[in-house]
Amino acid sequence: MGGWWEDLVGYQVYVPSFLDSNGDGWGDLPGVTSRLGYLADLGVGLVWLSPFHPSPFADHGYDVADYRSLNPRLGDLADLAALLEEAGRLGLRVLMDLVPNHTSSAHAWFTDALTGPGAAHRDWYIWRPPGPGGGPPNNWVSRFGGPAWAFDQASGEYYLHLFAPEQPDLNWRNPAVAAEFDDIMAHWLDFGFSGFRLDVPHVVLKHPDLPDNPEVPAERVRPDVRGATEWGRFEHLYDMDQPDLFDLYRRWQAITAPRGAMLLGEVNITEPARLARYTDGGGLDAVFWFGLIEQLWEPERLPPALVGPAGTVPGLAWVLSSHDRPRAPTRYGGAPAGRRRSLALAALTVGLPGFPFLYQGDELGLEDIDVPADQVQDPLVLWGGATYARDRARSPHPWAPGPGLGFTTAPQAWMPLGQREPSETVEAQVADRGSLLHAYRELFSLRGAEEDLRRGELAWVSSSAPLLSYRRGSTAVAANLGPGPGEVPLPPGRWQAVYRTDRSATGTGHEGRVPVAPEHVVVLKTLP
Ligand code: TEU
């Protein structure tokens, strides 16, 4: 049950904002290499690197202009080889971010396709003549706002882009595209990666006839945590989640599995039974769980976001933040409450089937920064798809107090640094044993030491908010997510507290119930 990744803690490195090694204001691969030891000390075993390929950066690197080389601002092949070598020395596995759904419009395949219907790569993308009324071929919308079709004056046809117009969708029904990506995958696995974080793999195949998506009645449209509504106005029956995706994943699996590598999908589907199809024989090894990242602090909504997926979906990566959503401490009410709540949820999910996955800065309790409207770079906002600028969650990692936060020596970083307190920096938190960083380290070290927290059988003891608890073999996790003191039910037998998010003394024995402070969590071990 479950592969090697289930024993590890994952960590998302957002490369341009991790560490700038050469003083140009951009985080880079040598910067990552120099701090892999920091990640190993935190208890991380699996590192996902955000895209580092050549890119015009219309979507911060998710617009790839060449899948086989590197963005010179972020490093070169020798830097990448050195990174993987150092990771190997430290026992870390590394995942590459693979963006199969779309390329950059600057990719040579697309510039060739633009030369006209006879071009060799024309059919690598999705082209259609105008619809009956002369407008776009169907009613699909881009996730970044507006129609999902851009008009090409020269040929009089539209091309499909489910994201920005600078990100034309590839035509995965063309066998040449699939064959090309087989090669790209094999190339990077042979270079030393342990697998891929797959960008939106659930949208790569569309219904072959491209029918209109049905509209959702206005009263049922709910904005997501970024204030996005347009995408939610449609039922996405035909532009994602198509049944033949699983054949494609099995094709990819034939490349990864023999090499012991993994496929971790960014599948944004929050109905557990539907999501389970992806990892339960569907060809992906693991998927991120979006149920928590889409919530504010609403303890009563937590049980369905935990119990259902934990029991239904194999290979869950439990995430609270990412480069695409407001950071957890911000969503949960800001410091100090937001930090307490984020740690509580990290501890609550640490023993659930699957594995924990941090976004850089989670371990420091970082909140979003403010980004002035005229400095926003995010296409999601520039194209009107949402009100929340993802730039706010992408600011540089604060390594040390001071003008460049230990991130850069340049007078200006590529992204605003924000106002970080000295106590938010790595340097301060490493030195303070009571810091959040140490709380995460201890939590992950416990997970590493207790096999049952990773592999034991799961049984819920209390699955209604605000008191939640479960048993995992010889271990148990008890959470009080309410605003007042609580006595959380325990499984039968005697239990000893071994970890508390409030950092109070452990070692005490409990039977029946364990007292837990408001918005805190206790991890326990069974006593003979
Ligand atoms: O994200 C997909 C993405 O945009 C989701 O957050 C999406 O908004 C959600 O599924 C809507 O329901 C990935 C990358 O993580 C993101 O940074 C890129 O902008 C995007 O793909 C396009 O490559």
Coordinates of C-alpha atoms and ligand atoms in Angstrom, one line a residue:
M1 CA 0.0 0.0 0.0
G2 CA 1.5 3.3 -1.1
G3 CA 5.0 3.8 -2.6
W4 CA 8.2 5.3 -1.1
W5 CA 6.7 8.8 -1.1
E6 CA 4.2 8.0 1.7
D7 CA 7.1 7.7 4.1
L8 CA 8.3 11.2 3.2
V9 CA 7.4 14.8 3.8
G10 CA 7.2 16.9 0.7
Y11 CA 8.2 20.5 0.2
Q12 CA 7.5 22.8 -2.7
V13 CA 10.4 25.1 -3.6
Y14 CA 9.3 28.1 -5.6
V15 CA 12.7 28.5 -7.3
P16 CA 12.6 32.3 -8.2
S17 CA 11.8 33.1 -4.6
F18 CA 14.0 30.6 -2.6
L19 CA 17.5 32.0 -2.7
D20 CA 19.4 34.2 -5.0
S21 CA 23.0 33.0 -5.2
N22 CA 24.4 35.5 -7.7
G23 CA 22.9 38.8 -6.7
D24 CA 20.6 39.4 -9.7
G25 CA 17.4 39.5 -7.6
W26 CA 16.2 36.1 -8.8
G27 CA 16.3 32.9 -6.8
D28 CA 18.2 30.2 -8.7
L29 CA 19.2 26.6 -8.7
P30 CA 22.6 27.1 -7.0
G31 CA 20.6 28.9 -4.3
V32 CA 18.4 25.9 -3.8
T33 CA 21.4 23.5 -3.7
S34 CA 23.0 25.6 -1.0
R35 CA 20.0 25.2 1.3
L36 CA 19.0 21.6 0.7
G37 CA 20.5 20.9 4.1
Y38 CA 18.0 23.2 5.6
L39 CA 15.2 21.1 4.1
A40 CA 16.8 17.9 5.2
D41 CA 17.0 19.3 8.8
L42 CA 13.3 20.2 8.6
G43 CA 12.6 16.5 7.9
V44 CA 11.8 16.9 4.2
G45 CA 12.4 13.9 2.0
L46 CA 10.8 15.0 -1.3
V47 CA 11.4 18.3 -3.0
W48 CA 9.3 19.7 -5.9
L49 CA 11.0 22.4 -7.9
S50 CA 8.6 24.8 -9.6
P51 CA 9.3 25.3 -13.4
F52 CA 12.9 26.2 -14.4
H53 CA 12.7 25.9 -18.1
P54 CA 13.1 28.8 -20.6
S55 CA 10.0 31.0 -20.4
P56 CA 8.8 34.5 -21.2
F57 CA 7.3 34.3 -17.7
A58 CA 3.8 35.3 -18.8
D59 CA 2.7 32.9 -16.1
H60 CA 5.8 32.7 -14.0
G61 CA 7.4 29.8 -15.8
Y62 CA 4.2 27.8 -16.4
D63 CA 4.6 29.0 -20.0
V64 CA 7.4 26.7 -21.1
A65 CA 9.3 27.6 -24.2
D66 CA 11.6 24.6 -24.3
Y67 CA 11.1 21.5 -22.2
R68 CA 14.7 20.2 -22.5
S69 CA 16.7 23.2 -21.4
L70 CA 16.8 25.8 -18.6
N71 CA 15.9 29.4 -18.0
P72 CA 19.4 31.0 -17.8
R73 CA 18.2 33.3 -15.0
L74 CA 17.6 30.3 -12.8
G75 CA 20.7 28.2 -13.8
D76 CA 22.2 25.9 -16.3
L77 CA 22.4 22.1 -16.7
A78 CA 25.6 21.9 -14.6
D79 CA 23.8 23.7 -11.8
L80 CA 20.9 21.3 -12.0
A81 CA 23.2 18.3 -12.0
A82 CA 24.9 19.7 -8.9
L83 CA 21.6 20.2 -7.2
L84 CA 20.5 16.6 -7.9
E85 CA 23.9 15.3 -6.7
E86 CA 23.6 17.2 -3.5
A87 CA 20.1 16.0 -3.0
G88 CA 21.2 12.5 -3.5
R89 CA 24.0 12.9 -0.9
L90 CA 21.4 14.2 1.6
G91 CA 18.9 11.4 0.7
L92 CA 16.4 13.8 -0.8
R93 CA 14.3 12.9 -3.9
V94 CA 13.5 15.7 -6.4
L95 CA 10.4 16.1 -8.6
M96 CA 10.4 18.2 -11.7
D97 CA 7.4 20.3 -12.5
L98 CA 6.1 19.1 -15.9
V99 CA 3.5 21.3 -17.7
P100 CA 1.9 19.1 -20.3
N101 CA -1.4 20.9 -21.0
H102 CA 0.1 24.0 -22.7
T103 CA 3.3 25.5 -24.0
S104 CA 4.4 29.1 -24.1
S105 CA 3.3 30.9 -27.3
A106 CA 7.0 31.5 -27.7
H107 CA 7.7 27.7 -28.0
A108 CA 9.1 26.8 -31.4
W109 CA 6.2 24.4 -31.9
F110 CA 3.7 27.2 -31.6
T111 CA 5.6 29.7 -33.7
D112 CA 5.7 27.1 -36.4
A113 CA 2.0 26.4 -35.9
L114 CA 1.3 30.1 -36.4
T115 CA 2.7 30.0 -39.9
G116 CA -0.5 28.4 -41.1
P117 CA -2.7 25.3 -41.5
G118 CA 0.0 23.5 -43.4
A119 CA 2.7 23.9 -40.8
A120 CA 4.3 20.7 -39.4
H121 CA 3.2 21.6 -35.8
R122 CA -0.2 23.1 -36.6
D123 CA -2.0 20.1 -35.3
W124 CA 0.0 20.0 -32.1
Y125 CA -2.4 22.7 -30.9
I126 CA -6.2 22.9 -31.0
W127 CA -7.5 25.1 -33.8
R128 CA -11.1 25.7 -34.9
P129 CA -12.9 28.0 -37.3
P130 CA -15.1 30.7 -35.7
G131 CA -18.5 29.5 -34.3
P132 CA -21.8 29.9 -36.1
G133 CA -22.2 33.6 -35.0
G134 CA -18.7 34.4 -36.0
G135 CA -17.3 34.4 -32.4
P136 CA -15.3 31.8 -30.5
P137 CA -16.0 28.1 -31.4
N138 CA -17.7 27.3 -28.1
N139 CA -18.5 28.8 -24.7
W140 CA -15.4 27.6 -22.8
V141 CA -13.7 30.2 -20.5
S142 CA -10.1 30.6 -19.6
R143 CA -9.2 30.0 -15.9
F144 CA -7.5 33.4 -16.1
G145 CA -10.7 35.1 -17.4
G146 CA -12.4 35.7 -20.7
P147 CA -13.0 33.2 -23.5
A148 CA -10.7 30.2 -23.8
W149 CA -10.1 31.0 -27.5
A150 CA -7.8 33.5 -29.1
F151 CA -8.2 34.6 -32.7
D152 CA -5.4 34.2 -35.2
Q153 CA -5.9 36.9 -37.8
A154 CA -3.6 35.3 -40.4
S155 CA -5.5 32.0 -40.7
G156 CA -8.9 33.2 -39.5
E157 CA -9.0 30.4 -36.9
Y158 CA -9.1 30.3 -33.1
Y159 CA -6.7 28.4 -30.9
L160 CA -7.6 27.1 -27.5
H161 CA -6.0 28.3 -24.2
L162 CA -7.5 27.2 -21.0
F163 CA -5.1 29.6 -19.2
A164 CA -3.5 32.8 -20.6
P165 CA -3.5 33.4 -24.4
E166 CA 0.3 33.1 -24.1
Q167 CA -0.3 29.4 -23.0
P168 CA -1.8 27.6 -26.1
D169 CA -3.2 24.2 -25.2
L170 CA -1.4 21.2 -26.8
N171 CA -3.5 18.7 -28.8
W172 CA -2.9 15.5 -26.9
R173 CA -5.1 13.6 -29.3
N174 CA -2.2 14.0 -31.8
P175 CA 0.1 11.0 -31.3
A176 CA 3.2 13.1 -32.1
V177 CA 2.5 15.2 -29.0
A178 CA 2.3 12.1 -26.7
A179 CA 5.4 10.6 -28.2
E180 CA 7.3 13.9 -27.7
F181 CA 6.4 13.9 -24.0
D182 CA 7.4 10.3 -23.6
D183 CA 10.8 11.4 -24.6
I184 CA 10.8 14.5 -22.4
M185 CA 9.9 12.4 -19.4
A186 CA 12.5 9.7 -20.0
H187 CA 15.1 12.4 -20.6
W188 CA 14.6 14.0 -17.2
L189 CA 14.2 10.8 -15.2
D190 CA 17.5 9.7 -16.7
F191 CA 19.0 13.0 -15.7
G192 CA 18.2 12.2 -12.1
F193 CA 14.7 13.3 -11.1
S194 CA 12.5 10.9 -9.1
G195 CA 9.3 11.8 -10.9
F196 CA 7.1 14.7 -11.8
R197 CA 4.7 17.1 -10.3
L198 CA 2.2 17.3 -13.2
D199 CA 0.6 20.6 -13.8
V200 CA -3.2 20.3 -14.3
P201 CA -3.0 16.7 -15.7
H202 CA -6.8 16.4 -15.5
V203 CA -7.4 19.0 -18.3
V204 CA -4.9 17.7 -20.9
L205 CA -7.6 15.8 -22.9
K206 CA -10.8 17.6 -23.9
H207 CA -14.0 16.0 -25.3
P208 CA -13.2 15.4 -29.0
D209 CA -16.2 17.4 -30.1
L210 CA -15.5 20.4 -27.9
P211 CA -19.2 20.8 -26.9
D212 CA -20.4 23.9 -24.9
N213 CA -20.2 23.4 -21.1
P214 CA -23.6 23.7 -19.3
E215 CA -24.0 26.9 -17.3
V216 CA -24.4 26.8 -13.5
P217 CA -27.4 28.7 -12.2
A218 CA -26.2 32.1 -10.8
E219 CA -27.3 31.4 -7.3
R220 CA -25.1 28.3 -7.1
V221 CA -21.9 30.1 -8.2
R222 CA -19.5 30.5 -5.3
P223 CA -16.2 32.4 -5.6
D224 CA -13.1 30.4 -4.7
V225 CA -10.6 31.7 -2.1
R226 CA -9.1 34.0 -4.7
G227 CA -12.4 35.7 -5.6
A228 CA -12.6 33.8 -8.9
T229 CA -16.2 33.4 -10.2
E230 CA -16.1 33.1 -14.0
W231 CA -14.7 29.6 -14.0
G232 CA -17.4 28.6 -11.5
R233 CA -20.2 29.7 -13.8
F234 CA -19.8 26.5 -15.8
E235 CA -20.1 22.9 -15.2
H236 CA -16.8 21.6 -16.6
L237 CA -18.1 18.5 -18.3
Y238 CA -16.1 18.7 -21.5
D239 CA -12.9 20.7 -20.8
M240 CA -11.5 18.4 -18.1
D241 CA -11.8 15.0 -16.3
Q242 CA -12.4 13.0 -19.6
P243 CA -12.5 9.2 -19.3
D244 CA -9.6 8.5 -21.7
L245 CA -7.2 10.5 -19.5
F246 CA -6.5 7.3 -17.6
D247 CA -5.1 5.6 -20.7
L248 CA -2.7 8.4 -21.1
Y249 CA -1.6 8.2 -17.5
R250 CA -0.9 4.5 -17.9
R251 CA 1.3 5.4 -20.8
W252 CA 3.2 7.8 -18.6
Q253 CA 3.3 5.2 -15.9
A254 CA 5.1 2.8 -18.3
I255 CA 7.9 5.3 -18.3
T256 CA 8.0 6.2 -14.6
A257 CA 7.3 2.9 -12.9
P258 CA 10.2 0.9 -14.2
R259 CA 12.5 3.6 -13.0
G260 CA 10.9 3.7 -9.6
A261 CA 9.7 7.3 -10.2
M262 CA 6.4 8.9 -9.2
L263 CA 3.6 10.9 -10.9
L264 CA 2.1 13.5 -8.5
G265 CA -0.8 15.2 -10.1
E266 CA -2.2 18.7 -9.4
V267 CA -5.7 17.5 -9.9
N268 CA -8.1 20.1 -8.6
I269 CA -11.2 17.9 -8.0
T270 CA -12.6 18.1 -4.5
E271 CA -15.1 15.3 -4.7
P272 CA -13.3 12.3 -3.1
A273 CA -14.9 9.6 -5.2
R274 CA -14.1 11.4 -8.5
L275 CA -10.6 12.2 -7.4
A276 CA -10.0 8.6 -6.3
R277 CA -10.3 7.5 -9.9
Y278 CA -6.9 9.1 -10.6
T279 CA -4.9 7.2 -8.1
D280 CA -7.0 4.1 -7.5
G281 CA -5.8 2.3 -10.7
G282 CA -6.0 5.4 -12.8
G283 CA -2.3 5.7 -13.4
L284 CA -1.2 8.6 -11.1
D285 CA 0.7 7.7 -7.9
A286 CA -0.4 10.7 -5.9
V287 CA -2.6 13.8 -6.1
F288 CA -2.7 17.0 -4.1
W289 CA -5.8 17.4 -2.0
F290 CA -7.4 20.8 -2.7
G291 CA -10.1 20.4 -0.1
L292 CA -8.2 22.3 2.7
I293 CA -6.5 24.9 0.5
E294 CA -9.9 26.0 -0.7
Q295 CA -11.2 26.7 2.8
L296 CA -10.9 29.6 5.3
W297 CA -10.9 28.8 9.0
E298 CA -14.2 27.0 9.2
P299 CA -13.8 24.0 11.7
E300 CA -17.3 22.7 10.9
R301 CA -16.4 22.2 7.3
L302 CA -13.2 20.3 8.1
P303 CA -14.6 16.8 8.7
P304 CA -15.9 16.3 5.1
A305 CA -12.5 17.8 3.9
L306 CA -10.6 15.2 5.9
V307 CA -12.6 12.0 6.6
G308 CA -14.0 11.5 3.1
P309 CA -10.7 11.9 1.2
A310 CA -8.6 10.0 3.8
G311 CA -10.8 7.0 3.5
T312 CA -11.3 7.1 -0.3
V313 CA -8.4 8.5 -2.2
P314 CA -5.1 6.6 -2.3
G315 CA -1.9 8.7 -2.5
L316 CA -3.1 12.0 -1.1
A317 CA -0.6 14.8 -0.6
W318 CA -1.9 17.0 2.2
V319 CA -1.3 20.7 1.4
L320 CA -2.4 23.8 3.2
S321 CA -0.7 26.4 1.0
S322 CA 0.8 26.8 -2.5
H323 CA 2.0 29.4 -4.9
D324 CA -1.6 29.6 -6.2
R325 CA -3.6 30.3 -3.1
P326 CA -3.5 32.7 -0.1
R327 CA -1.1 31.2 2.4
A328 CA -2.7 29.2 5.2
P329 CA -1.9 31.6 8.1
T330 CA -3.5 34.4 6.0
R331 CA -6.6 32.3 5.2
Y332 CA -6.9 31.3 8.8
G333 CA -7.1 34.8 10.2
G334 CA -3.5 36.2 10.2
A335 CA -0.9 35.9 13.0
P336 CA -0.9 34.7 15.7
A337 CA -4.2 32.8 15.2
G338 CA -3.4 31.8 11.6
R339 CA -0.1 30.3 12.6
R340 CA -1.6 28.3 15.5
R341 CA -4.4 27.0 13.2
S342 CA -2.0 26.1 10.4
L343 CA 0.2 24.1 12.7
A344 CA -2.9 22.5 14.2
L345 CA -4.0 21.3 10.8
A346 CA -0.5 20.2 9.8
A347 CA -0.5 18.0 13.0
L348 CA -4.0 16.8 12.5
T349 CA -3.2 15.6 9.0
V350 CA 0.3 14.2 9.8
G351 CA -1.0 10.7 10.5
L352 CA -3.6 10.6 7.8
P353 CA -3.1 8.2 4.9
G354 CA -1.0 9.9 2.2
F355 CA 1.8 12.3 3.1
P356 CA 2.3 15.9 4.2
F357 CA 3.4 18.5 1.7
L358 CA 4.6 22.0 2.7
Y359 CA 4.9 25.1 0.6
Q360 CA 8.1 27.1 1.2
G361 CA 7.5 29.4 4.2
D362 CA 4.8 27.2 5.8
E363 CA 7.4 26.1 8.3
L364 CA 8.0 29.8 9.3
G365 CA 4.3 30.6 9.5
L366 CA 4.6 33.2 6.7
E367 CA 1.5 35.2 5.8
D368 CA 0.9 36.7 2.4
I369 CA 2.6 40.0 1.6
D370 CA 0.9 43.1 0.2
V371 CA 1.6 43.8 -3.4
P372 CA 0.6 47.3 -4.8
A373 CA -1.8 47.0 -7.6
D374 CA 0.6 48.5 -10.1
Q375 CA 3.2 45.9 -9.3
V376 CA 0.9 42.8 -9.8
Q377 CA 2.4 40.4 -12.4
D378 CA -0.1 37.6 -12.1
P379 CA -2.0 36.9 -15.3
L380 CA -4.9 35.6 -13.2
V381 CA -5.6 39.2 -12.1
L382 CA -4.4 40.9 -15.3
W383 CA -6.9 38.9 -17.4
G384 CA -9.6 39.5 -14.8
G385 CA -10.1 35.8 -13.7
A386 CA -9.8 36.6 -10.0
T387 CA -9.3 39.5 -7.6
Y388 CA -6.5 37.8 -5.6
A389 CA -3.0 38.3 -7.0
R390 CA -1.0 35.1 -6.5
D391 CA 2.1 37.3 -6.3
R392 CA 1.2 37.8 -2.7
A393 CA 2.0 34.2 -1.9
R394 CA 5.2 34.1 -4.1
S395 CA 7.4 36.6 -2.2
P396 CA 11.1 35.7 -1.4
H397 CA 11.9 33.4 1.5
P398 CA 13.1 35.4 4.5
W399 CA 16.4 33.8 5.5
A400 CA 17.8 36.5 7.8
P401 CA 16.8 40.0 9.0
G402 CA 18.2 42.9 6.9
P403 CA 17.5 44.7 3.7
G404 CA 17.5 41.7 1.3
L405 CA 16.3 39.2 3.9
G406 CA 19.3 37.0 3.2
F407 CA 17.5 36.2 -0.1
T408 CA 19.4 38.6 -2.3
T409 CA 22.1 41.2 -2.2
A410 CA 20.5 43.0 -5.2
P411 CA 18.9 46.4 -4.4
Q412 CA 15.7 45.0 -5.7
A413 CA 14.2 41.5 -5.9
W414 CA 12.1 40.2 -8.8
M415 CA 9.1 40.2 -6.5
P416 CA 8.5 42.5 -3.5
L417 CA 10.0 41.1 -0.3
G418 CA 7.1 42.3 1.9
Q419 CA 7.4 43.5 5.5
R420 CA 8.9 40.6 7.3
E421 CA 9.6 40.7 11.1
P422 CA 13.1 39.5 12.2
S423 CA 11.2 36.7 14.1
E424 CA 9.8 35.4 10.8
T425 CA 13.3 34.6 9.4
V426 CA 15.0 31.3 9.2
E427 CA 17.9 32.6 11.1
A428 CA 15.8 33.7 14.1
Q429 CA 13.6 30.6 14.1
V430 CA 16.6 28.2 13.9
A431 CA 18.0 29.9 17.0
D432 CA 14.8 29.8 19.0
R433 CA 13.7 26.3 20.1
G434 CA 10.2 27.6 20.8
S435 CA 9.8 28.7 17.2
L436 CA 7.3 27.4 14.7
L437 CA 10.1 26.0 12.6
H438 CA 11.1 23.8 15.5
A439 CA 7.5 22.8 16.0
Y440 CA 7.4 21.5 12.4
R441 CA 10.8 19.8 12.7
E442 CA 9.6 17.9 15.8
L443 CA 6.4 17.0 14.2
F444 CA 8.1 15.5 11.1
S445 CA 10.8 13.8 13.1
L446 CA 8.0 12.1 15.1
R447 CA 6.3 11.0 11.8
G448 CA 9.7 9.6 10.7
A449 CA 10.2 7.7 13.9
E450 CA 6.7 6.3 14.3
E451 CA 6.0 3.9 11.4
D452 CA 2.3 3.6 12.5
L453 CA 1.8 7.3 11.9
R454 CA 2.6 6.6 8.2
R455 CA 1.5 3.1 7.7
G456 CA -0.9 2.0 10.5
E457 CA -4.5 1.3 10.0
L458 CA -6.8 4.3 10.2
A459 CA -9.8 4.4 12.5
W460 CA -11.7 7.6 13.3
V461 CA -12.7 8.0 17.0
S462 CA -14.4 11.3 16.7
S463 CA -15.2 12.8 13.3
S464 CA -17.4 15.7 14.1
A465 CA -16.2 19.2 14.7
P466 CA -14.7 20.7 16.7
L467 CA -13.3 17.7 18.5
L468 CA -11.6 15.3 16.0
S469 CA -9.5 12.2 16.7
Y470 CA -8.3 9.1 15.0
R471 CA -6.2 6.1 15.7
R472 CA -3.4 5.0 13.4
G473 CA -2.1 1.7 14.7
S474 CA -0.2 2.3 17.9
T475 CA -0.5 6.1 17.5
A476 CA -3.4 8.6 17.8
V477 CA -4.0 12.2 16.9
A478 CA -6.5 14.3 18.9
A479 CA -7.5 17.8 17.8
N480 CA -9.6 20.5 19.5
L481 CA -10.5 23.0 16.7
G482 CA -13.0 24.9 18.8
P483 CA -12.5 28.3 20.6
G484 CA -12.7 26.8 24.1
P485 CA -11.0 24.1 26.1
G486 CA -12.0 20.5 25.0
E487 CA -11.7 16.9 26.1
V488 CA -11.1 14.9 23.0
P489 CA -12.2 11.3 22.9
L490 CA -9.4 8.7 22.6
P491 CA -9.4 5.1 21.4
P492 CA -9.8 2.4 24.1
G493 CA -6.7 1.8 26.3
R494 CA -4.1 4.0 27.9
W495 CA -2.3 6.7 25.8
Q496 CA 0.7 8.9 26.3
A497 CA 1.0 12.3 24.8
V498 CA 4.2 12.5 22.7
Y499 CA 3.7 15.8 20.8
R500 CA 1.7 18.9 21.5
T501 CA 1.3 21.8 19.1
D502 CA 1.1 24.2 22.1
R503 CA 4.5 22.8 23.1
S504 CA 3.4 22.1 26.6
A505 CA 4.9 19.1 28.5
T506 CA 4.4 15.7 26.9
G507 CA 4.7 12.3 28.6
T508 CA 1.4 12.5 30.5
G509 CA -0.9 9.4 30.4
H510 CA -4.6 9.6 29.3
E511 CA -7.5 7.2 29.2
G512 CA -10.9 7.9 27.5
R513 CA -10.3 11.5 26.8
V514 CA -7.4 13.9 26.5
P515 CA -7.6 17.6 27.4
V516 CA -6.5 19.8 24.5
A517 CA -6.2 23.6 24.4
P518 CA -8.3 25.5 21.9
E519 CA -7.1 25.2 18.3
H520 CA -4.4 22.7 19.3
V521 CA -3.5 19.1 18.6
V522 CA -1.9 16.3 20.6
V523 CA -0.2 13.2 19.1
L524 CA -0.2 10.1 21.4
K525 CA 1.2 6.6 21.6
T526 CA -0.5 3.7 23.1
L527 CA 0.8 2.5 26.5
P528 CA 1.1 -1.2 27.3
Ligands
TEU1 O1 -2.4 25.7 -11.5 C1 -3.7 25.3 -12.0 C2 -4.6 26.4 -11.5 O2 -4.6 27.5 -12.0 C3 -5.4 26.1 -10.4 O3 -5.0 26.7 -9.3 C4 -6.7 26.5 -10.9 O4 -6.8 27.9 -10.7 C5 -7.7 25.8 -10.3 O5 -7.6 24.5 -10.6 C6 -9.0 26.4 -10.7 O6 -10.1 25.6 -10.3 C7 -1.3 25.4 -12.2 C8 -0.1 26.1 -11.6 O7 0.0 25.7 -10.3 C9 -0.4 27.6 -11.8 O8 0.6 28.3 -11.1 C10 -0.4 27.9 -13.2 O9 -0.8 29.2 -13.4 C11 -1.5 27.0 -14.0 O10 -1.4 25.7 -13.6 C12 -1.2 27.1 -15.4 O11 -0.1 26.4 -15.8

